[in-house]
Amino acid sequence: MNEINVAIIGCGGIASVHAERLIKIEGVRLKAFVDIDEKRAKSFSEKFGGHYYNSIDQLVKNEHIDALFITTPPFARGDEVKAIEKGIAVFFEKPVALNMRKAEEILDSIRRYSVINSVGYMWRYLDISSVAKEEVVKNSPTAMVLGQYIDPFWFPPKHWWLYKDKGGGQVVEQATHVFDLARYLEGEVSRVYAEIDNRIAGKFIYSDMTAEDSSIVSLRFKTGAVGVIVSSCVSQNTFTGTLLRLITRNIVVEHLGHSKILRIYEKNRIQEFRSPVDPYFEEDKVFIEAVKTGDTSKIKSSFEDAVKTLKITLAANESAKTGKAISLE
Ligand SMILES: NC(=O)c1ccc[n+]([C@@H]2O[C@H](COP(=O)([O-])OP(=O)(O)OC[C@H]3O[C@@H](n4cnc5c(N)ncnc54)[C@H](O)[C@@H]3O)[C@@H](O)[C@H]2O)c1
């Protein structure tokens, strides 16, 4: 298959990020755009070519496509099954869904129709993530995993992200990248305990906001390592930063996520690596290559794998609600 016909559903912010990269990949044709807000689909079609629709039903009825990018908000997931049933390869943005029932429903159909699939946990595609993984393995065991997702509050009023039933909250929607990287580097989690709250943003920024503005999530990994991932989105124009540190006896591995920096702290030495890789471009190229060749070996985040990250973050929400630790064994 030399020419790959691609459609995108959900023509918003991250859809642009993918479309701008997809047009640079040889053989890719952006054939169609779908959005419930037809104006948005139309503006993508004016910019990138291709047809536009306001539903996936119209897309599958009218177009022959090989791959679909799903860049809708988390609450809008599920309808993609209609494309999967046609044998279309699917690239999902994270988080894959807002609950396990929906995630498993989609996973079942991916398995049943054996479609190529990938999920946008883009940090996995950074060269520094492979270096980090090698170092963690070489220096195991890890004693502690320490993660952070601090974001400046940038959301306009009524944005879907502000509502927990639409975006899942900061842990499920945003800090998911740190949880996923922790799984990528340290492996599976067996127990989760969380304190999650909206202490300030719901009072002083938007009174109807239901997503949390601050959280701590304690983790026990199957390796035995203990971990904690903290997140906040409340502080405007002050500080922003994503990181994951893995602490072992001989080294500390520090992955700075969005900053694309890796530091390895050793006795008397700190090594720093700055990645030149565009992880969005990389994940798109790998996915398209898999669709072209059928070889999925370079895909670093499958739907099935991403469901495991979702499960941890949903367990954090459950723990915060019940006040109990949640076992994932
Ligand atoms: N990997 C990353 O770095 C990254 C960055 C940003 C967003 N994301 C993820 O991408 C997804 C989209 O986020 P965004 O910031 O681009 O959102 P957005 O609000 O900018 O865009 C979403 C688009 O989907 C459309 N839409 C909503 N419901 C729909 C439906 N049922 N059918 C078709 N279209 C529908 C909206 O009209 C909108 O145009 C989220 O899951 C988010 O977590 C990932």
XYZ file of C-alpha atoms and ligand atoms in Angstrom:
373
model
C 0.000 0.000 0.000
C 1.814 3.137 -1.150
C -0.875 5.759 -0.805
C -2.583 6.041 2.580
C -5.942 7.801 2.723
C -6.408 9.439 6.104
C -9.376 11.077 7.836
C -9.462 13.014 11.090
C -12.430 13.183 13.466
C -12.438 16.071 15.964
C -10.989 19.128 14.231
C -9.538 21.053 17.173
C -6.138 21.808 18.686
C -4.371 18.452 18.554
C -5.940 17.622 15.175
C -3.941 20.540 13.707
C -0.769 19.184 15.275
C -1.318 15.850 13.498
C -2.566 17.305 10.193
C 0.489 19.589 9.903
C 2.728 16.551 10.297
C 0.693 14.091 8.232
C 0.951 16.311 5.150
C 4.739 15.965 5.373
C 4.649 12.155 5.254
C 5.152 10.686 1.805
C 2.113 8.899 0.433
C -0.385 10.364 2.929
C -3.536 11.929 1.498
C -5.775 13.798 3.904
C -9.087 12.695 2.452
C -11.692 13.879 4.944
C -12.413 15.751 8.162
C -15.267 15.185 10.577
C -16.542 17.415 13.369
C -19.932 17.827 14.981
C -19.257 21.503 14.455
C -19.231 21.385 10.657
C -17.526 24.788 10.376
C -14.445 23.331 12.026
C -14.356 20.341 9.662
C -14.824 22.733 6.736
C -11.946 24.954 7.820
C -9.640 21.907 7.972
C -10.767 20.824 4.526
C -10.095 24.334 3.167
C -6.614 24.271 4.647
C -5.578 20.674 3.964
C -7.868 19.595 1.104
C -10.337 16.695 1.277
C -14.037 16.513 2.095
C -15.783 17.415 5.323
C -18.626 15.844 7.274
C -20.447 16.298 10.546
C -20.691 12.628 11.517
C -18.700 9.451 11.318
C -21.695 7.763 9.639
C -21.302 10.114 6.674
C -17.571 9.479 6.623
C -17.797 5.687 6.473
C -20.646 5.866 3.960
C -18.873 8.199 1.526
C -15.125 7.642 1.833
C -12.654 4.833 1.360
C -10.042 5.537 3.967
C -7.195 3.473 5.355
C -6.616 5.293 8.630
C -8.607 7.477 11.013
C -7.148 9.879 13.566
C -9.491 10.245 16.550
C -8.877 13.625 18.128
C -12.259 14.214 19.717
C -12.459 15.094 23.431
C -12.539 12.080 25.772
C -16.314 12.256 26.419
C -17.030 11.853 22.692
C -15.434 8.430 22.255
C -17.221 5.275 21.113
C -18.490 5.980 17.607
C -15.081 5.074 16.143
C -16.228 1.457 16.347
C -18.127 2.183 13.112
C -14.791 2.787 11.358
C -13.068 -0.139 13.070
C -15.826 -2.436 11.788
C -14.854 -1.364 8.263
C -11.272 -2.482 8.905
C -9.918 1.080 9.155
C -6.702 1.556 11.172
C -7.158 3.882 14.140
C -4.920 6.380 15.900
C -6.497 7.570 19.161
C -5.501 10.585 21.165
C -5.186 9.922 24.883
C -7.022 9.232 27.131
C -8.659 6.462 25.108
C -12.009 6.847 26.900
C -13.517 8.106 30.141
C -14.442 4.748 31.642
C -13.338 1.138 31.407
C -16.608 -0.060 29.872
C -16.200 2.198 26.832
C -12.455 1.504 26.582
C -13.047 -2.257 26.631
C -15.858 -2.000 24.099
C -13.490 -0.250 21.663
C -10.676 -2.692 22.483
C -12.996 -5.643 21.762
C -13.811 -4.277 18.326
C -10.134 -3.543 17.607
C -9.367 -7.182 18.428
C -12.335 -8.565 16.516
C -11.497 -6.667 13.332
C -7.701 -6.877 13.855
C -7.148 -3.246 12.885
C -3.809 -1.510 13.296
C -4.019 0.845 16.253
C -1.927 3.363 18.119
C -2.408 5.912 20.913
C -0.851 9.360 21.237
C 1.413 8.863 24.264
C 4.042 10.756 22.293
C 6.770 10.931 24.960
C 7.403 7.231 24.331
C 8.748 8.236 20.892
C 11.452 10.543 22.243
C 14.954 9.091 21.884
C 15.583 10.107 25.516
C 12.776 7.776 26.630
C 14.661 4.802 25.183
C 17.854 5.962 26.927
C 15.907 6.364 30.185
C 14.471 2.861 29.826
C 17.899 1.313 29.256
C 19.297 3.108 32.303
C 16.390 2.082 34.521
C 16.757 -1.565 33.497
C 20.541 -1.483 33.898
C 20.296 0.104 37.355
C 17.305 -1.759 38.729
C 15.809 -2.037 41.227
C 14.109 1.347 41.356
C 13.248 2.441 44.877
C 11.011 5.384 44.078
C 9.166 6.962 41.158
C 8.369 10.650 41.465
C 6.193 12.387 38.888
C 4.734 15.834 38.326
C 2.361 17.574 35.932
C 2.035 21.248 36.762
C 0.161 23.196 34.125
C -0.678 26.894 33.970
C -4.427 27.447 34.000
C -5.296 28.441 30.441
C -8.843 27.208 29.884
C -11.529 29.554 28.525
C -14.955 29.486 30.214
C -17.088 26.384 29.476
C -14.145 24.475 27.944
C -14.856 20.719 28.156
C -11.658 20.201 30.169
C -13.190 22.022 33.158
C -15.796 19.324 33.691
C -14.866 15.965 35.123
C -17.637 14.158 33.238
C -16.246 15.504 29.943
C -12.453 15.370 30.302
C -12.055 13.020 33.255
C -10.141 15.584 35.334
C -6.461 16.475 35.318
C -5.224 13.025 36.365
C -7.131 11.197 33.616
C -6.707 13.793 30.863
C -3.376 15.501 31.429
C -1.176 13.820 34.021
C -1.981 10.607 32.125
C 1.221 11.333 30.159
C 3.288 11.042 33.359
C 1.444 7.904 34.498
C 2.023 6.371 31.078
C 5.728 7.229 31.096
C 5.999 5.742 34.596
C 4.461 2.505 33.278
C 6.726 2.600 30.224
C 9.831 2.905 32.389
C 8.957 1.028 35.585
C 6.161 -1.347 34.562
C 2.725 -2.118 35.924
C 1.091 -0.721 39.039
C -0.540 -2.923 41.679
C -2.073 -0.374 44.099
C -3.274 3.219 43.915
C -4.238 5.708 46.605
C -5.157 9.320 45.835
C -6.120 12.647 47.353
C -7.741 14.826 44.702
C -9.504 18.132 45.135
C -10.497 21.393 43.576
C -9.311 23.803 46.242
C -8.976 27.085 44.407
C -9.942 27.084 40.729
C -13.581 26.156 41.452
C -13.828 28.996 43.966
C -11.831 31.757 42.346
C -11.697 31.045 38.623
C -14.844 29.213 37.443
C -17.518 28.317 39.969
C -18.861 25.513 37.766
C -15.506 23.771 37.296
C -15.675 20.136 38.453
C -12.239 18.879 37.337
C -9.688 18.851 40.148
C -7.055 21.559 40.425
C -4.647 19.561 42.598
C -3.927 15.895 43.213
C -1.462 13.469 44.680
C -1.550 9.845 43.602
C 0.491 7.220 45.456
C 1.453 4.140 43.526
C 2.909 0.751 44.325
C 4.558 -0.831 41.284
C 4.686 -4.558 40.695
C 8.478 -4.282 40.836
C 8.046 -3.181 44.454
C 8.948 0.462 43.780
C 6.840 3.095 45.528
C 5.716 6.159 43.623
C 3.846 9.416 43.772
C 2.576 11.611 40.948
C 1.424 15.133 41.804
C -0.535 17.419 39.525
C -1.927 20.913 39.639
C -3.370 23.313 37.114
C -4.249 26.200 39.379
C -1.341 28.560 39.167
C -1.625 31.060 36.303
C 1.512 32.514 34.722
C 3.819 31.206 37.420
C 5.314 27.831 36.760
C 4.779 24.940 34.414
C 6.600 21.650 34.286
C 6.277 17.945 33.680
C 8.738 15.446 35.052
C 9.349 11.901 36.100
C 12.239 10.840 38.319
C 13.249 7.257 38.995
C 15.498 6.855 41.992
C 17.833 3.867 42.171
C 20.869 3.117 44.305
C 23.430 4.309 41.771
C 21.596 6.757 39.559
C 18.589 9.043 39.384
C 16.899 9.230 35.992
C 15.066 12.512 35.402
C 12.800 12.799 32.354
C 11.413 16.281 31.818
C 8.527 15.311 29.519
C 7.421 18.294 27.440
C 10.865 19.918 27.815
C 12.401 16.881 26.085
C 15.361 16.797 28.481
C 16.790 13.741 30.207
C 19.246 13.970 33.078
C 21.089 11.048 34.569
C 22.485 11.884 37.989
C 25.429 9.709 39.007
C 28.058 10.037 41.718
C 30.077 13.166 40.791
C 28.460 13.453 37.359
C 25.267 14.707 35.741
C 24.657 13.806 32.104
C 22.100 15.841 30.187
C 20.478 14.869 26.900
C 18.331 17.285 24.910
C 16.142 15.523 22.385
C 15.810 16.987 18.883
C 12.944 14.580 18.120
C 9.452 15.889 17.329
C 7.526 13.137 19.129
C 4.209 13.942 17.391
C 5.829 13.589 13.964
C 7.536 10.392 15.071
C 4.351 8.719 16.342
C 2.496 9.718 13.167
C 5.266 8.376 10.891
C 5.430 5.085 12.794
C 1.648 4.637 12.648
C 1.438 5.426 8.917
C 4.348 3.058 8.206
C 2.522 0.318 10.123
C -0.599 0.931 8.026
C 1.504 0.799 4.839
C 3.414 -2.369 5.692
C 1.306 -4.184 8.277
C 4.359 -4.287 10.564
C 3.286 -2.881 13.951
C 6.545 -3.591 15.776
C 7.549 0.087 16.035
C 4.254 1.250 17.577
C 5.087 2.081 21.172
C 1.585 2.582 22.542
C -1.192 0.259 21.407
C -4.817 0.763 22.407
C -4.581 -2.283 24.697
C -1.551 -0.827 26.448
C -3.135 2.622 26.782
C -6.168 1.064 28.488
C -3.801 0.028 31.306
C -2.760 3.654 31.810
C -6.428 4.688 31.826
C -7.151 2.044 34.464
C -4.574 3.516 36.869
C -5.866 7.065 36.483
C -9.484 5.960 36.909
C -8.432 4.041 40.021
C -6.965 7.306 41.334
C -10.336 9.018 40.876
C -12.063 6.093 42.582
C -9.618 6.150 45.474
C -10.097 9.886 45.986
C -13.872 9.372 46.032
C -13.904 6.444 48.450
C -10.884 7.324 50.583
C -9.584 3.785 50.032
C -6.561 2.344 48.273
C -7.535 0.515 45.066
C -5.881 -2.783 44.229
C -5.196 -3.395 40.529
C -4.039 -6.988 41.020
N -1.011 14.186 23.098
C -1.119 15.458 23.393
O -0.137 16.156 23.649
C -2.470 16.105 23.377
C -2.558 17.509 23.400
C -3.835 18.082 23.377
C -4.960 17.275 23.371
N -4.831 15.915 23.380
C -6.013 15.038 23.395
O -6.697 15.195 22.160
C -8.110 15.164 22.348
C -8.714 16.451 21.806
O -8.177 17.548 22.495
P -8.137 19.017 21.828
O -7.419 19.865 22.799
O -7.668 18.953 20.446
O -9.687 19.383 21.883
P -10.440 20.562 21.095
O -11.577 20.956 21.970
O -9.461 21.590 20.656
O -10.978 19.831 19.775
C -11.921 18.795 19.826
C -12.776 18.849 18.566
O -13.649 17.697 18.574
C -14.937 18.124 18.154
N -15.932 17.157 18.636
C -16.484 17.064 19.872
N -17.334 16.017 19.924
C -17.304 15.434 18.703
C -17.968 14.321 18.134
N -18.827 13.574 18.842
N -17.724 14.021 16.843
C -16.860 14.770 16.115
N -16.197 15.842 16.589
C -16.415 16.170 17.878
C -15.091 19.522 18.713
O -16.091 20.255 18.015
C -13.682 20.076 18.486
O -13.549 20.667 17.219
C -8.307 14.947 23.848
O -8.490 13.583 24.108
C -7.008 15.420 24.459
O -6.702 14.765 25.657
C -3.603 15.323 23.361
